[in-house]
mmCIF file of C-alpha atoms in Angstrom:
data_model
loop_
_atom_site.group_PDB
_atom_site.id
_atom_site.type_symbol
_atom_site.label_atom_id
_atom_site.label_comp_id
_atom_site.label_asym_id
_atom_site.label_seq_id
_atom_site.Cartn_x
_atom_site.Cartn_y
_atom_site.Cartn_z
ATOM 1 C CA UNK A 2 43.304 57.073 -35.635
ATOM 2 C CA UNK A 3 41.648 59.947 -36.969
ATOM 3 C CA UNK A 4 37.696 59.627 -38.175
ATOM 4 C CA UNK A 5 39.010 60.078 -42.122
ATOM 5 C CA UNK A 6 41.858 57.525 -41.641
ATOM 6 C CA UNK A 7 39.283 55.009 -39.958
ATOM 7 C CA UNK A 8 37.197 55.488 -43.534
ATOM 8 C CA UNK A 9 40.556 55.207 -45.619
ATOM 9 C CA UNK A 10 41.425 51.873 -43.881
ATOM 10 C CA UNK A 11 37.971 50.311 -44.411
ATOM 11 C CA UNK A 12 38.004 51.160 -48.189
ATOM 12 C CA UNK A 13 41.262 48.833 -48.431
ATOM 13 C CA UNK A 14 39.580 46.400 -46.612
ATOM 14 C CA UNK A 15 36.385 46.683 -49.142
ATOM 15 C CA UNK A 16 38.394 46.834 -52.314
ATOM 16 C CA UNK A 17 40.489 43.619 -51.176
ATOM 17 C CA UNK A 18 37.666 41.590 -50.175
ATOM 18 C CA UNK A 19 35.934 42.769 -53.923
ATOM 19 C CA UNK A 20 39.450 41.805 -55.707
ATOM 20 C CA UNK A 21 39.050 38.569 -53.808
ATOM 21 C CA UNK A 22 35.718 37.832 -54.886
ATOM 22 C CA UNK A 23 35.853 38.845 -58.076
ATOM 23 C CA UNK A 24 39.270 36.600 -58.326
ATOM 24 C CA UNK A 25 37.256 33.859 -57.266
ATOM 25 C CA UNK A 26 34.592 34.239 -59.538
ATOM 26 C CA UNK A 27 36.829 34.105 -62.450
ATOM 27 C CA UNK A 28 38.448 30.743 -61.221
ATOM 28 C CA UNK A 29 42.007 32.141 -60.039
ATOM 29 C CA UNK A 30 41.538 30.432 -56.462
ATOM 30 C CA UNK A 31 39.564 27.351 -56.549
ATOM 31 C CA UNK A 32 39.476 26.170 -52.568
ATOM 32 C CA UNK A 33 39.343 28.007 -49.714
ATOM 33 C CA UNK A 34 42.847 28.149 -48.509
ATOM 34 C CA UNK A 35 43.737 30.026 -51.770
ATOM 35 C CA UNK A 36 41.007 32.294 -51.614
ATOM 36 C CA UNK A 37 42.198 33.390 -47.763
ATOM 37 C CA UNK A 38 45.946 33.356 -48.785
ATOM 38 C CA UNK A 39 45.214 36.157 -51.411
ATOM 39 C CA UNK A 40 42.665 37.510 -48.918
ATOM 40 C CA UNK A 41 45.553 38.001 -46.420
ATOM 41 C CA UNK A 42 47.938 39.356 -49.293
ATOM 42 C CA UNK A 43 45.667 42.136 -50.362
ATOM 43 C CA UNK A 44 45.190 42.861 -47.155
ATOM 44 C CA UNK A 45 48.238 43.272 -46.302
ATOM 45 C CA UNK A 46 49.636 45.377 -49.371
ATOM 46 C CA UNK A 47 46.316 47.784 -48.272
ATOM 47 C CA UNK A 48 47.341 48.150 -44.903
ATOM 48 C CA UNK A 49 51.162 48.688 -46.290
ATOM 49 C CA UNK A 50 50.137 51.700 -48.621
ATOM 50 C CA UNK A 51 47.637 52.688 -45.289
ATOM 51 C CA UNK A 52 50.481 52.722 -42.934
ATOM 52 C CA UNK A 53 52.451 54.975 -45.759
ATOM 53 C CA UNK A 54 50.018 57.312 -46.000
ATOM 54 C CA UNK A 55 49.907 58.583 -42.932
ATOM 55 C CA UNK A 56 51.019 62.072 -42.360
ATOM 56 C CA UNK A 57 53.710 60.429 -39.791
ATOM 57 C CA UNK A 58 54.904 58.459 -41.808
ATOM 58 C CA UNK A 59 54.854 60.871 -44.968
ATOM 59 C CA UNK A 60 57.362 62.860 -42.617
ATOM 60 C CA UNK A 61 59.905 60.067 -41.669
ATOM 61 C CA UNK A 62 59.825 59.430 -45.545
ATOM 62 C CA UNK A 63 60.891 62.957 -46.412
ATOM 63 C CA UNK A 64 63.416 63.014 -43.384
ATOM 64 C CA UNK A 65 64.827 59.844 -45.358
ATOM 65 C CA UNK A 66 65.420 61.007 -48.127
ATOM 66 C CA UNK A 67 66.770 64.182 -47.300
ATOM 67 C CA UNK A 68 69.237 62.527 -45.052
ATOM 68 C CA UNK A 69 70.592 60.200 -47.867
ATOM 69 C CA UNK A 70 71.265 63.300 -50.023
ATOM 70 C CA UNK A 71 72.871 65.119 -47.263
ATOM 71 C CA UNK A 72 75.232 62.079 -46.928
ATOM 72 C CA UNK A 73 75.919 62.104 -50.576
ATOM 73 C CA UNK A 74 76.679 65.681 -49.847
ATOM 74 C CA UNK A 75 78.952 65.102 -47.789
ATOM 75 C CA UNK A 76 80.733 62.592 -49.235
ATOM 76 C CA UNK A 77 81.514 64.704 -52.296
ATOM 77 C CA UNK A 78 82.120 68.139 -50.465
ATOM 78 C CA UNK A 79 83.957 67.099 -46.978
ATOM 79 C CA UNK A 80 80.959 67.753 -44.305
ATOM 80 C CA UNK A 81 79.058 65.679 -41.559
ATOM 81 C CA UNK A 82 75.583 65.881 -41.090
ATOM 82 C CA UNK A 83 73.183 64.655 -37.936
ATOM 83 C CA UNK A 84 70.048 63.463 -38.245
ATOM 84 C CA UNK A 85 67.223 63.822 -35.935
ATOM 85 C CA UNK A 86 69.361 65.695 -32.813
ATOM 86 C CA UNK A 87 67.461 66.681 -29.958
ATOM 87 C CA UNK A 88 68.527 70.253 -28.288
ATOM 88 C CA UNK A 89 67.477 71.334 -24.829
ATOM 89 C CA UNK A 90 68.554 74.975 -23.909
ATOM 90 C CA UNK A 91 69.255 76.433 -20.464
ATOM 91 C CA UNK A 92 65.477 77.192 -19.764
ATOM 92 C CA UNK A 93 64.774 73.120 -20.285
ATOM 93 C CA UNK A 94 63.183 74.155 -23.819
ATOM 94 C CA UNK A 95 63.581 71.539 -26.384
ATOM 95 C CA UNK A 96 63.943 71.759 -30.514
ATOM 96 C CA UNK A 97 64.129 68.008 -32.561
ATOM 97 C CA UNK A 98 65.797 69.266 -35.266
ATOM 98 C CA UNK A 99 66.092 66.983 -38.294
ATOM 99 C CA UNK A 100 69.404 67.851 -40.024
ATOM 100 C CA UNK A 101 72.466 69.445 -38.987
ATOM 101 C CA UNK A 102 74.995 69.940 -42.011
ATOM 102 C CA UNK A 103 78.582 70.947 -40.429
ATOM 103 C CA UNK A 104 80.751 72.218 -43.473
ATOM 104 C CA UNK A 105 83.376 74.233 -43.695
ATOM 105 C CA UNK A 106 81.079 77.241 -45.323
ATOM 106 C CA UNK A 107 79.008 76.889 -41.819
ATOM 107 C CA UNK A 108 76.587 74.819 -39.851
ATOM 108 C CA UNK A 109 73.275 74.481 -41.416
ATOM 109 C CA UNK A 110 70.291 73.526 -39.364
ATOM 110 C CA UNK A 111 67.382 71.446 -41.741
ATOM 111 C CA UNK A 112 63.982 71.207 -41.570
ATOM 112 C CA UNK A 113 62.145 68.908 -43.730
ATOM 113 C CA UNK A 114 58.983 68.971 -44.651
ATOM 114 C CA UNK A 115 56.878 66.236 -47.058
ATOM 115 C CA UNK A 116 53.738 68.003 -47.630
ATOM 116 C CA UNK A 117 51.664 67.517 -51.104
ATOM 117 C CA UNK A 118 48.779 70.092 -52.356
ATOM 118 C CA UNK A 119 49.653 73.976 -52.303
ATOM 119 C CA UNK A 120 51.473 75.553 -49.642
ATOM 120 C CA UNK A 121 50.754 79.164 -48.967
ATOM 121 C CA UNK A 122 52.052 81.244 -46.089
ATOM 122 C CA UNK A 123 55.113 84.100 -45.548
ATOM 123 C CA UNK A 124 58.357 84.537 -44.050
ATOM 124 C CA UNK A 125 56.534 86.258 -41.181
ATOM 125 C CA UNK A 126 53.271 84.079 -40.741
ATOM 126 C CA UNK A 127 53.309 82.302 -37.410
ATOM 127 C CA UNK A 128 51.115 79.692 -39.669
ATOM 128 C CA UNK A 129 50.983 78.718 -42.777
ATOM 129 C CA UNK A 130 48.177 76.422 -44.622
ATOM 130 C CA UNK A 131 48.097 73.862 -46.952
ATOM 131 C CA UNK A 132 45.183 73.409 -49.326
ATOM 132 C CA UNK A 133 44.394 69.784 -50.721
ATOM 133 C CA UNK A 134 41.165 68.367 -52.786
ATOM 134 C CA UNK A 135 41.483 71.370 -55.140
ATOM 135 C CA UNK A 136 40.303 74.250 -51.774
ATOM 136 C CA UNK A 137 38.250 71.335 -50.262
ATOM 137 C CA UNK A 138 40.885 70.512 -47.521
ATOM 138 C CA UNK A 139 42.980 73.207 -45.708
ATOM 139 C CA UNK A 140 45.014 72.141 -43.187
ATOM 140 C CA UNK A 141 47.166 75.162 -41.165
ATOM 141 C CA UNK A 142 50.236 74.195 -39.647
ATOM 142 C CA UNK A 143 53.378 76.083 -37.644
ATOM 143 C CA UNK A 144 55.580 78.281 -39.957
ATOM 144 C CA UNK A 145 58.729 75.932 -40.973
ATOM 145 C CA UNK A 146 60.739 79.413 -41.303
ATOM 146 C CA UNK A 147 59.783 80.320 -37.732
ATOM 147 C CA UNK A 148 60.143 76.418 -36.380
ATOM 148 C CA UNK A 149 63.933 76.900 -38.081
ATOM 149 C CA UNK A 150 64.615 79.858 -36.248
ATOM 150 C CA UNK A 151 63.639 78.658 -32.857
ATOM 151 C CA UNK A 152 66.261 75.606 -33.576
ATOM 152 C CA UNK A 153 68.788 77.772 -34.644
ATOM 153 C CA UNK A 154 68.360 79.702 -31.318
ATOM 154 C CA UNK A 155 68.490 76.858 -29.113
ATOM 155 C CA UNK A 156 71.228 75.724 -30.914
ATOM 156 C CA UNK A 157 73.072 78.725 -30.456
ATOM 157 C CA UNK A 158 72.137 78.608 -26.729
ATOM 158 C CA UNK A 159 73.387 75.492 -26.356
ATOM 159 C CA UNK A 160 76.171 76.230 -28.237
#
């Protein structure tokens, strides 16, 4: 867990046990067993919207979602898709490639990507960089365009 994430998680944990308190103050729970039952609730709801938050998890989201429509696609327009397909190539190279749309226009290889903030980078950048907390945060990460291209090679190699 990253130093920032530790932080995150121990604001939940603050602003539940202050909801608690404050809940008891104003007479909602009366004994103690009510007091830790909402305790545990808030507690868990934080460490629900934690867990979402993560940038992990913010991916498998995206993939989600992506896949649903892809199946709706599909129903409507006579295709298959595969999610989440691992390819290894000849040279024991490996590409986890999130979507692969087979249609009768082609084969389409996916990659998803559930990033918030601005996103600035080119075709040809090897990286690209998101910017977050209005320029505060900037966070580079591997060109999707390139990342694509490298899947659709292996593909082809294994193919």
């Amino acid at each position: 867990m990253k130093r920032n994430d530790k932080k995150e998680f121990l604001s939940f944990i603050i602003i539940a046990l202050v909801i608690c308190a404050i809940l008891s103050a104003i007479g909602v729970s009366t004994d103690v067993g009510s007091f830790f039952i909402v305790l545990i609730v808030i507690c868990a709801i934080s460490l629900l919207i934690f867990f979402l938050n993560l940038p992990f998890m913010k991916g498998k989201i995206g993939e989600a979602i992506v896949s649903l429509l892809l199946k709706e696609f599909t129903k409507k327009h006579n295709g298959k898709v595969i999610n989440d397909v691992i390819i290894v190539d000849e040279e024991n190279k490996s590409s986890q490639i999130d979507h692969i749309l087979f249609h009768t226009s082609g084969i389409y290889v996916i990659e998803t990507k559930n990033f918030s903030g601005r996103i600035y980078g080119k075709e040809s950048d090897k990286t690209w960089t998101q910017v977050l907390a209005k320029g505060k945060v900037k966070n580079k990460f591997y060109s999707p365009v390139l990342q694509n291209q490298k899947h659709i090679e292996r593909m082809q190699n294994v193919l």
